[in-house]
Coordinates of C-alpha atoms in Angstrom, one line a residue:
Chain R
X1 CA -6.0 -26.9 50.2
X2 CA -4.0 -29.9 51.0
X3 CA -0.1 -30.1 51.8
X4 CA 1.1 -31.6 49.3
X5 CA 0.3 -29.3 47.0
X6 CA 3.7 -27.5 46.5
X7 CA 5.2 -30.9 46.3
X8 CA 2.8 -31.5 43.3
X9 CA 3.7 -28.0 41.6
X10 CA 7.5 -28.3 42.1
X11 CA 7.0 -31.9 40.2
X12 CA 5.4 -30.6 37.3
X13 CA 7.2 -27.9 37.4
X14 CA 10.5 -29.6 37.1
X15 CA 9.2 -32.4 34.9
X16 CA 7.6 -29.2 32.2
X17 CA 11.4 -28.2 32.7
X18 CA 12.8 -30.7 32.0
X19 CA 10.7 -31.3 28.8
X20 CA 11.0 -28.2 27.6
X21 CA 14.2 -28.7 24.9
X22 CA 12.0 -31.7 23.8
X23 CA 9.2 -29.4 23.4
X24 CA 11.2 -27.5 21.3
X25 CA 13.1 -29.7 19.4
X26 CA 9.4 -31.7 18.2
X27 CA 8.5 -27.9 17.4
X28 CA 11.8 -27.4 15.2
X29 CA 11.2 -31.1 14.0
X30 CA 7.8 -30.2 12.5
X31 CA 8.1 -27.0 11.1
X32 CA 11.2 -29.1 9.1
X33 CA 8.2 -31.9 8.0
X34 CA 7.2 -31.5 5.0
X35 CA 3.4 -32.7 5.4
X36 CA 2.6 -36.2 4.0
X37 CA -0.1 -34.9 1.8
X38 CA 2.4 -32.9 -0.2
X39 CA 5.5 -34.5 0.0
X40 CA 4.9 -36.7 -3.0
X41 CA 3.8 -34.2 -5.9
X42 CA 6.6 -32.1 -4.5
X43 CA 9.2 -35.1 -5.7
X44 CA 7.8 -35.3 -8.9
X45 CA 7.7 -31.3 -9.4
X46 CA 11.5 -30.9 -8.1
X47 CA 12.6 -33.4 -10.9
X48 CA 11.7 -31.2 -13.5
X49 CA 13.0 -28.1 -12.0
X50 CA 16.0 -26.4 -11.6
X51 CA 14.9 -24.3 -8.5
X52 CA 14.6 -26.1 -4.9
X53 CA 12.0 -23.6 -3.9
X54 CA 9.2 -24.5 -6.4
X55 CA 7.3 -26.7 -3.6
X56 CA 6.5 -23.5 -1.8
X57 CA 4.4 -21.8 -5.0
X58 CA 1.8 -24.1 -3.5
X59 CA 1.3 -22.0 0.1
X60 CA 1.6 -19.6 -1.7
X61 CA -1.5 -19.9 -4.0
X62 CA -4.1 -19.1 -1.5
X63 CA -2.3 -15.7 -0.5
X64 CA -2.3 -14.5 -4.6
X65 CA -5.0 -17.0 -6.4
X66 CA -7.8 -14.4 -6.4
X67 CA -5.6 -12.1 -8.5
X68 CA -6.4 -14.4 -11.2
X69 CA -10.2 -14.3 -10.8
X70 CA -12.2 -12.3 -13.9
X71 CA -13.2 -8.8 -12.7
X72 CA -16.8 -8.2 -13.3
X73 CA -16.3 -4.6 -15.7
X74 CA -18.5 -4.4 -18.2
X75 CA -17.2 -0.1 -18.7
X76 CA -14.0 -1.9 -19.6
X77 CA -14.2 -0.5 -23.3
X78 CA -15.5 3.0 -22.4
X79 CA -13.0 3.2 -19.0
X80 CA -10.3 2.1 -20.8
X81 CA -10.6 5.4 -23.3
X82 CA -11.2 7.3 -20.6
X83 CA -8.1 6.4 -18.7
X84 CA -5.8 7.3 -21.7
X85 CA -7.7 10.8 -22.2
X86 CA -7.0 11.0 -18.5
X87 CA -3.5 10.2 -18.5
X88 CA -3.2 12.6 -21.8
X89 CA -5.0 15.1 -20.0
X90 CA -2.4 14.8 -16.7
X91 CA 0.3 14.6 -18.8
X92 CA -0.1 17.4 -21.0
X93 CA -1.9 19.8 -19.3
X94 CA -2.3 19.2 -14.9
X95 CA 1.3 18.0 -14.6
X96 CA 3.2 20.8 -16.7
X97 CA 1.0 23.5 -14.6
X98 CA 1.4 22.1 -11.5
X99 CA 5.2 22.3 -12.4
X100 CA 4.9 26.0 -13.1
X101 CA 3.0 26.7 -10.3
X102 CA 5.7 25.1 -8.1
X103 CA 8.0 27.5 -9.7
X104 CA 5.9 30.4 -8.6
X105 CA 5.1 29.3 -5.3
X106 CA 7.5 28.5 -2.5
X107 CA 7.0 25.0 -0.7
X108 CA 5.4 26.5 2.7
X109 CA 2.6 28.5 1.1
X110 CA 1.5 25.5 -1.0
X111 CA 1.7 23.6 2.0
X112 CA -0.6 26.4 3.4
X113 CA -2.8 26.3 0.9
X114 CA -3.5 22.3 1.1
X115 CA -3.5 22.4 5.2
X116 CA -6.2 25.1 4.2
X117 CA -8.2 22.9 1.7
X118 CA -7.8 19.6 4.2
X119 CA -9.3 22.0 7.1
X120 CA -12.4 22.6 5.2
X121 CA -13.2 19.5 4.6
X122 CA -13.3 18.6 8.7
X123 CA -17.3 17.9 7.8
X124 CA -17.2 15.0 5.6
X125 CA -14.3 13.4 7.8
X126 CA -16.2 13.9 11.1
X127 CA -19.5 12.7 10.1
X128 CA -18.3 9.6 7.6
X129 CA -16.0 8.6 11.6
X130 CA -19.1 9.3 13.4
X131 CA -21.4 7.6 11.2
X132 CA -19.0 4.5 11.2
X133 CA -19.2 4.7 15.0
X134 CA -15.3 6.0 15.3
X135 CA -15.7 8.1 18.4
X136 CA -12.8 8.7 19.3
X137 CA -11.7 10.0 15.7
X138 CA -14.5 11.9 15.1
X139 CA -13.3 13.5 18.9
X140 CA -9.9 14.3 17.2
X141 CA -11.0 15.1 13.8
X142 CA -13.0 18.0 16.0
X143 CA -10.2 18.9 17.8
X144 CA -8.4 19.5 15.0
X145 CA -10.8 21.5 13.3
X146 CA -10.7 23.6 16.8
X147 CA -7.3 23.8 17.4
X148 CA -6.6 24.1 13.3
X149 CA -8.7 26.5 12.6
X150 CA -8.0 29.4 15.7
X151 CA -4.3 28.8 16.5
X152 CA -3.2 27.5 12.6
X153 CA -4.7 30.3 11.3
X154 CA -7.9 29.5 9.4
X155 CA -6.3 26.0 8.6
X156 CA -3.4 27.3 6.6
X157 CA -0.9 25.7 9.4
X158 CA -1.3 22.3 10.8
X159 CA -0.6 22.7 15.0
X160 CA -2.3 20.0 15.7
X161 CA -0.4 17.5 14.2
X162 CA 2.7 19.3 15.2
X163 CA 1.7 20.8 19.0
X164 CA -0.8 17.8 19.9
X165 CA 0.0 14.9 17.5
X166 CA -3.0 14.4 16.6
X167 CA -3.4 12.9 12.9
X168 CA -6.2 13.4 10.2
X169 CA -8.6 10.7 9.8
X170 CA -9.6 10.5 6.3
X171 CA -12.7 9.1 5.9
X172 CA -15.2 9.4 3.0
X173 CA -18.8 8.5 2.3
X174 CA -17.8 5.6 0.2
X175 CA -15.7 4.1 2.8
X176 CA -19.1 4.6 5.2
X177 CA -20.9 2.5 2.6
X178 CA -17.8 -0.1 2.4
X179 CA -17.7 -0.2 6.4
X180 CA -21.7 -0.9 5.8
X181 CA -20.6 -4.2 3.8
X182 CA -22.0 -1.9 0.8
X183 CA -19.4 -3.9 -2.4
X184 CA -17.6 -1.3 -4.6
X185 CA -19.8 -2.4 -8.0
X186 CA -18.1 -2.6 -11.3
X187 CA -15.2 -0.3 -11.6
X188 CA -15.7 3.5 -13.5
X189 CA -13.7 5.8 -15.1
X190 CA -14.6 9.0 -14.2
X191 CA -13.6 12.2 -16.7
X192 CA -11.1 14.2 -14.7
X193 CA -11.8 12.4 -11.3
X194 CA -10.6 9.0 -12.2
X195 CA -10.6 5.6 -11.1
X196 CA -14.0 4.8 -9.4
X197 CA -16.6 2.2 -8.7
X198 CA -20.1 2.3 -8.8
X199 CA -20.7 2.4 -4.8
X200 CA -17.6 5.5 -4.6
X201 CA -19.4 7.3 -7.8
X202 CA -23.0 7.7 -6.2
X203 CA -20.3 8.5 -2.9
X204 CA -19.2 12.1 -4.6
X205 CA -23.0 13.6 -4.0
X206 CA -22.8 13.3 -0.8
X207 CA -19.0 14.5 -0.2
X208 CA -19.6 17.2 -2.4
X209 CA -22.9 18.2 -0.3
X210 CA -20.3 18.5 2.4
X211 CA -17.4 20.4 0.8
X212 CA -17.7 24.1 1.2
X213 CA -16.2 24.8 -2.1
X214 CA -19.5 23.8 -3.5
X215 CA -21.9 26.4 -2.3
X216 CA -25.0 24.6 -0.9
X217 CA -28.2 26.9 0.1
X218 CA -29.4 26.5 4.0
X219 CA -25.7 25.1 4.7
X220 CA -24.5 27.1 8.0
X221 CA -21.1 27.4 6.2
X222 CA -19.9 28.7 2.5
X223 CA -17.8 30.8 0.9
X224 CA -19.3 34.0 0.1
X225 CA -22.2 33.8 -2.3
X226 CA -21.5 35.2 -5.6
X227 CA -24.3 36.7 -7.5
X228 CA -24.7 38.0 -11.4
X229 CA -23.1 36.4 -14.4
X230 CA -20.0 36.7 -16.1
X231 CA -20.1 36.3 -19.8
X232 CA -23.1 33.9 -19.7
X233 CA -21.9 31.8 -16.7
X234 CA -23.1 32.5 -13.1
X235 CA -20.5 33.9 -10.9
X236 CA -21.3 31.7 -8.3
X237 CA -20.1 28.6 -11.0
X238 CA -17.1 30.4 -11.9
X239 CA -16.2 30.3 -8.2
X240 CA -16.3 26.7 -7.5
X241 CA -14.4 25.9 -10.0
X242 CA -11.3 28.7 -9.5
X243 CA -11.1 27.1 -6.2
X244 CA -11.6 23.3 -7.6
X245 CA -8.7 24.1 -10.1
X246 CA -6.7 25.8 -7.3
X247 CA -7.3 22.9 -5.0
X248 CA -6.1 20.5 -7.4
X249 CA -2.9 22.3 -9.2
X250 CA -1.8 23.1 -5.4
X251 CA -2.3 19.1 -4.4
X252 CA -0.7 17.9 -7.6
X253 CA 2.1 20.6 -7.4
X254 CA 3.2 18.7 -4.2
X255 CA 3.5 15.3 -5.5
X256 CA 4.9 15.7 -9.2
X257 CA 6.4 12.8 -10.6
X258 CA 4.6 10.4 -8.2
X259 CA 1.9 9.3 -10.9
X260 CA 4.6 8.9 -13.6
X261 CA 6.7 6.9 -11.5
X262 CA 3.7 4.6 -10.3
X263 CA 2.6 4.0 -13.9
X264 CA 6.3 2.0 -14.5
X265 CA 5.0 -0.5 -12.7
X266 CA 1.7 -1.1 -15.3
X267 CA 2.2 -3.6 -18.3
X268 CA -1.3 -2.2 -19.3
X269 CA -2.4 1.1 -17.9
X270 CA -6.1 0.2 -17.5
X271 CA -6.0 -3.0 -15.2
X272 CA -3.1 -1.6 -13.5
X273 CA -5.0 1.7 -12.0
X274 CA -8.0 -0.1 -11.6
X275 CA -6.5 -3.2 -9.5
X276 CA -4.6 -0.3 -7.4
X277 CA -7.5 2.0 -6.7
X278 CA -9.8 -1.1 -5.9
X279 CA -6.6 -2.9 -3.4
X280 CA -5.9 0.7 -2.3
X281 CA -10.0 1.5 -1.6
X282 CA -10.4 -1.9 0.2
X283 CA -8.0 -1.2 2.8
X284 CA -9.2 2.2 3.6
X285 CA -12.3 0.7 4.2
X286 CA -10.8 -2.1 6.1
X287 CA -9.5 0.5 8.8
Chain N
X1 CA -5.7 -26.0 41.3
X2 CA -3.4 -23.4 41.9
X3 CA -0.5 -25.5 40.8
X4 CA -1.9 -26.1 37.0
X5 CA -2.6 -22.2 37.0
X6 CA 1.4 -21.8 37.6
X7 CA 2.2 -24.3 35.3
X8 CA 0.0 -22.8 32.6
X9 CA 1.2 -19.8 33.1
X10 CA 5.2 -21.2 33.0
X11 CA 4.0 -22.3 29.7
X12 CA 2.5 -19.3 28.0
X13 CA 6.0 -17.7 29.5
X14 CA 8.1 -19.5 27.8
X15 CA 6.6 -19.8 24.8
X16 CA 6.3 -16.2 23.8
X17 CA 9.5 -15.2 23.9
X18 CA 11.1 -18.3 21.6
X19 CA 8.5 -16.6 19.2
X20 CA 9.1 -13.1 20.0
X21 CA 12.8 -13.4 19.7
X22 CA 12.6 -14.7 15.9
X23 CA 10.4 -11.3 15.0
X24 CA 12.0 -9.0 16.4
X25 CA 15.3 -10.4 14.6
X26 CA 13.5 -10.2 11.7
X27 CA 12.4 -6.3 12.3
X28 CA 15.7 -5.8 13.3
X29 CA 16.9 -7.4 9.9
X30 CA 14.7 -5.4 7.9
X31 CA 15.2 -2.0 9.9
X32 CA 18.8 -2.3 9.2
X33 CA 18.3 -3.0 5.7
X34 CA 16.0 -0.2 5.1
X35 CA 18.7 2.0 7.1
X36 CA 21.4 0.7 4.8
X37 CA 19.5 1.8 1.7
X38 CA 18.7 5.2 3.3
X39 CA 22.2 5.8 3.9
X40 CA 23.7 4.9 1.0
X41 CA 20.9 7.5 -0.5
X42 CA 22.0 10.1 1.9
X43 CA 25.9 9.6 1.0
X44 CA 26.4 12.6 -1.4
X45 CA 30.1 11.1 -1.8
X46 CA 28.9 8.1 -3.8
X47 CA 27.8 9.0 -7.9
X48 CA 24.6 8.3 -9.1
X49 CA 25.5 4.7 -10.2
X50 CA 27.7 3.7 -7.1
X51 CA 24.2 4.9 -5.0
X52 CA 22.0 2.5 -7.2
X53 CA 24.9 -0.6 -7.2
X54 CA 25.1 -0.2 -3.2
X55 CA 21.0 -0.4 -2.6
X56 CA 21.1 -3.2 -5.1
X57 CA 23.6 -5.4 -3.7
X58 CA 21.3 -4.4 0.3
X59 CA 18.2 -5.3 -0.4
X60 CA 19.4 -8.4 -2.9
X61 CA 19.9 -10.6 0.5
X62 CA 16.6 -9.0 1.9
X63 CA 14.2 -9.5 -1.5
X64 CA 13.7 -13.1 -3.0
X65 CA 13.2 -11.8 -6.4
X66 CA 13.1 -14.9 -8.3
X67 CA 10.3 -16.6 -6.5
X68 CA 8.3 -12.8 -6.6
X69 CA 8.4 -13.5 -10.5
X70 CA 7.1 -16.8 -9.8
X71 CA 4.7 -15.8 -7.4
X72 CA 3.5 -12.8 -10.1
X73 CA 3.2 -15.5 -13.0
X74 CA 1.2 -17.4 -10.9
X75 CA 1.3 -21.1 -10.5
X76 CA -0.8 -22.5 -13.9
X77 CA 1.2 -20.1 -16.3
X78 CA 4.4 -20.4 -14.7
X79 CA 4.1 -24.4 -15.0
X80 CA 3.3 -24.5 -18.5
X81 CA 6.3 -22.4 -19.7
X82 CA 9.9 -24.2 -20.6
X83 CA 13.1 -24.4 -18.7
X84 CA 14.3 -21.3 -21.0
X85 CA 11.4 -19.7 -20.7
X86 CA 11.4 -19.9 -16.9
X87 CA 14.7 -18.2 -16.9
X88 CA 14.4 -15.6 -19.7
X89 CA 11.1 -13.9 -17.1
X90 CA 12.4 -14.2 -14.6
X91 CA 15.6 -12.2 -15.8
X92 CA 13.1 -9.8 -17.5
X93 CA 10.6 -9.2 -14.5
X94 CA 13.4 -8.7 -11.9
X95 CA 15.2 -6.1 -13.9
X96 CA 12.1 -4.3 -14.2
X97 CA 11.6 -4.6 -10.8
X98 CA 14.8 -3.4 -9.7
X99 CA 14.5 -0.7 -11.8
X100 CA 11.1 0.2 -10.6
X101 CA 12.2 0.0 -6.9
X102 CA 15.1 2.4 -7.6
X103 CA 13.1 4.9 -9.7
X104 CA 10.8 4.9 -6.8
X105 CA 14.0 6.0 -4.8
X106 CA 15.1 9.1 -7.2
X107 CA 11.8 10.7 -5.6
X108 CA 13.2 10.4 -2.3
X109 CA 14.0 13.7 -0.4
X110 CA 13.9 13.9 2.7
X111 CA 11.6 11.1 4.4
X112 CA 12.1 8.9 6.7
X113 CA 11.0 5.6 7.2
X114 CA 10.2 4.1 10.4
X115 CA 10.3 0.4 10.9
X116 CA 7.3 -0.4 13.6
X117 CA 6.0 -3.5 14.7
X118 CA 6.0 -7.3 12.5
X119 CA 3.8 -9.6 13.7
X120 CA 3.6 -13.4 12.8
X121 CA 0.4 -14.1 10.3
X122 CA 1.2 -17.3 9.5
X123 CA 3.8 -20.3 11.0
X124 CA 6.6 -19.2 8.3
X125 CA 5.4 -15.4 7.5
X126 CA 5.6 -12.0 9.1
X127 CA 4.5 -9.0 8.0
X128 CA 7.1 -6.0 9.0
X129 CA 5.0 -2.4 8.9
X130 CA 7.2 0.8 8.1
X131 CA 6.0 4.0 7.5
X132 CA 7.7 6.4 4.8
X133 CA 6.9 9.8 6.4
X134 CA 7.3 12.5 5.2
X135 CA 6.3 16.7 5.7
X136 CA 3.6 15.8 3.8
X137 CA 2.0 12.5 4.9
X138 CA 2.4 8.9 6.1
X139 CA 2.7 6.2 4.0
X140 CA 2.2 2.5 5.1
X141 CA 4.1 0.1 3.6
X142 CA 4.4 -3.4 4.5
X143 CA 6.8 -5.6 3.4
X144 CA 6.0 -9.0 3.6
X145 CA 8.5 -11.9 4.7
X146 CA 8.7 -15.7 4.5
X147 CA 11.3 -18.6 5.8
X148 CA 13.1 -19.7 3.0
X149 CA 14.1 -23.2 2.5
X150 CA 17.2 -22.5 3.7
X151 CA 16.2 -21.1 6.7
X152 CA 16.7 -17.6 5.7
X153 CA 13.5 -15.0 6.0
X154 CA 13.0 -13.1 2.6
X155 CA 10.9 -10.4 1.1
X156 CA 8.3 -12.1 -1.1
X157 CA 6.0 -9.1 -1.7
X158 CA 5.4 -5.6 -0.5
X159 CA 2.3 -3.7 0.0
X160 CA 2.4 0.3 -0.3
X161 CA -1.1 1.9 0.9
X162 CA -2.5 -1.3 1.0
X163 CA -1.5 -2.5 -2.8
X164 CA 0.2 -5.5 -3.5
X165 CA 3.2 -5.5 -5.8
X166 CA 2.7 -8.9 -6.5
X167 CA -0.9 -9.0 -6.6
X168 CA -0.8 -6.0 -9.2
X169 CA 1.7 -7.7 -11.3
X170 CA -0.6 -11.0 -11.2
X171 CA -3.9 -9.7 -11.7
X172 CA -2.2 -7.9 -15.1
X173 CA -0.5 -11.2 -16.3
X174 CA -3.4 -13.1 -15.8
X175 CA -5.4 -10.2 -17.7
X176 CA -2.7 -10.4 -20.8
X177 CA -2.3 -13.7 -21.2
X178 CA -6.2 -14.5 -21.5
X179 CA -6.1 -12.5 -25.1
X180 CA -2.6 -13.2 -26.2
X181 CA 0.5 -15.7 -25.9
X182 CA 3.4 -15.9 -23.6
X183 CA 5.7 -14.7 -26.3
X184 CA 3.5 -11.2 -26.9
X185 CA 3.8 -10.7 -22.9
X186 CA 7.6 -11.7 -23.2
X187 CA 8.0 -9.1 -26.0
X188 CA 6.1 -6.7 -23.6
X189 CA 8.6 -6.7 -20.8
X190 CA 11.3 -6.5 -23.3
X191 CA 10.3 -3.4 -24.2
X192 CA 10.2 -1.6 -20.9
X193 CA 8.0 1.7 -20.9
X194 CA 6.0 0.8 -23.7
X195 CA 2.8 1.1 -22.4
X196 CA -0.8 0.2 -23.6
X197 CA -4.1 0.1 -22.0

């Protein structure tokens, strides 16, 4: 090392000092530029405008300029009557019994009863982590499961989150596929289920496989088999769907008025839902 | 060799805070915001109306509302319309979107919302992520910021569970206006809560 060498660092150190309110003030100087390029059309624009701002639509077209790109959707005329006999079908039927069921049931046992639901389906949410190579979610999805399923009382009470902050990680086979680089397909209606694609459709076999209120033979878990028929449907049928419907009216019971109050914000119902469940999907996949 | 290390370092050192100061103004801005609108919610000594005139006149300073109805118009359509035009939209979209935002609020119980980081995406943009949590869940919402003109930064969009207000309100214009005419869309907004599909 040679001797001058703190000489030399105490120079530049001094001279970077003293350059620094330069520094800056070039900084402040060119974020105040307009750049040459656009500083001409922008004239010409602000002349026949009221508003100073119009110049910045341009930055802003990047950002928003896909929104105006035709969706691929050739369902459109079948998913568009589907979504009104959905929407009928929430509005006069799921929403009013999810009402009355709220009426019945007191806050903290509905709760219960979704914690309980959201417990069974620890399966699909630890393989769909695992299989997108989230270790350490699937490792707290597990715990959870553990800790959920002894001390929170077969699931019905949420410790985990509460004792041991540890969150859910929601993760489906459709957002495996997604992770994959698998694209969503043309958008679907589904009857009942909703907005879907074509990649998150062929996605429910598989998360249904997983969810033990579908029985599945040779699956270590189930809910008890049910055997014989009741008035020409098997018994076994009957019970996935009690639960299904349970599973459903409980979830909706805890979030009435949400879909009424999102749907202020469509012009047209159709292209509304399906641009929220696709922007909604592709961020979920994104995490 | 040691001495450009130093210097290097001086530089990164300086430079992040001048940048760090200006976001965590701008969270601070937008945290206080968001507490003034929750308070004024919580105030059971204020009427109905007095609640939704307070949150108004809050978040008017925080949201640029005019250049969202721009920015949901999108640049071709909003160019070909006429001075009146322009303004009669705008007036339209930003009442519904005022109403929208405080419907949104008459579900409010008991959340709460917690302000956590912004980061800086772009020179003149940060992104400010909240949280409205609840007993039941989390939901991320992100309310997106610019530097105005005049120096001042402003909500231009928010995204709730990844969705983008303006993005939504876009994609639907553009979608209307391919099959009819800027007066059948104007007529549409007119007549908030008539909906088709």
């Amino acid at each position: 090392m040679p001797k001058n060498n703190p000489a030399i660092i105490t120079f530049i150190a001094i001279l970077y000092i003293s350059l620094l309110p330069m520094m800056g003030f070039y900084a402040f100087a060119q974020e105040n530029a307009p750049a040459s390029s656009e500083a001409v059309p922008e004239v010409e624009v602000a002349a026949d405008t009221d508003e100073e701002e119009e110049g910045f639509d341009d930055e802003f077209e990047d950002e928003f300029g896909a929104a105006e790109k035709e969706v691929f959707d050739p369902l459109s005329g079948y998913n568009r009557v589907m979504t009104d006999f959905n929407d009928s079908l929430y509005v006069w039927v799921l929403d009013p019994v999810a009402r009355g069921y709220r009426w019945v049931l007191p806050y903290a046992a509905r709760r219960g009863v979704k914690n309980f639901f959201h417990n069974l389906l620890f399966p699909l949410r630890f393989v769909n982590n695992a299989l997108q190579l989230k270790i350490k979610n699937a490792g707290e999805e597990f715990l959870r499961f553990s800790i959920n399923s002894t001390i929170g009382i077969l699931g019905f009470w949420d410790p985990a989150k509460e004792w041991f902050d540890l969150e859910a990680h929601e993760e489906d086979f459709g957002q495996t596929l997604g992770y994959y680089g698998v694209g969503g397909g043309f958008h679907v209606v589904l009857p009942f289920l909703g907005p879907s694609n074509v990649r998150d459709m062929f996605s429910l076999y598989p998360d249904m496989q997983m969810d033990p209120v579908n029985y599945v033979e040779n699956r270590p878990y189930n809910f008890p088999k049910q055997e014989g028929e009741y008035q020409g449907v098997s018994k076994q049928t009957l019970q996935e769907v009690d639960l299904t419907l349970l599973k459903i009216i409980n979830r909706e019971s805890l979030r009435i008025g949400q879909y009424a109050n999102l749907k202020k914000d469509a012009i047209e119902l159709y292209p509304f839902l399906r641009d929220v469940y696709e922007q909604n999907r592709a961020k979920l996949i994104k995490e | 060799m040691n001495g450009t290390l130093i210097v290097l370092f001086l530089v990164c050192l300086s430079a992040v805070p001048l940048i760090a100061d200006d976001i965590s103004e701008i969270r601070a801005m937008t945290k206080e915001k968001v507490d003034a609108v929750i308070r004024t919610l919580k105030d059971n000594s204020l009427s109905k109306k007095e609640k939704k005139e307070g949150i108004l006149k809050t978040i008017d300073g925080l949201f640029d509302f005019s250049l969202m109805a721009r920015l949901s118009l999108g640049k071709k359509h909003w160019k070909a319309l006429s001075k009146a035009q322009r303004k009669e939209f705008s007036e339209l979209f930003v009442k519904r979107l005022k109403e929208s935002y405080l419907d949104k609020l008459d579900l409010y119980t008991d959340e709460e919302i917690v302000v956590d980081e912004a980061k800086l995406t772009k020179k003149n943009r940060v992104e400010v992520l909240t949280y409205l949590v609840s007993k039941e869940d989390k939901k991320e919402m992100i309310y997106k910021l610019y530097k105005s003109k005049k120096k001042e930064w402003m909500v231009y969009d928010v995204d709730i569970l990844g969705v983008s207000i303006v993005q939504t309100y876009r994609s639907q214009f553009s979608g209307i206006l391919k099959k009819e005419s800027m007066e059948q869309l104007m007529e549409r907004l007119r007549s908030t809560g008539e909906l088709g599909s």
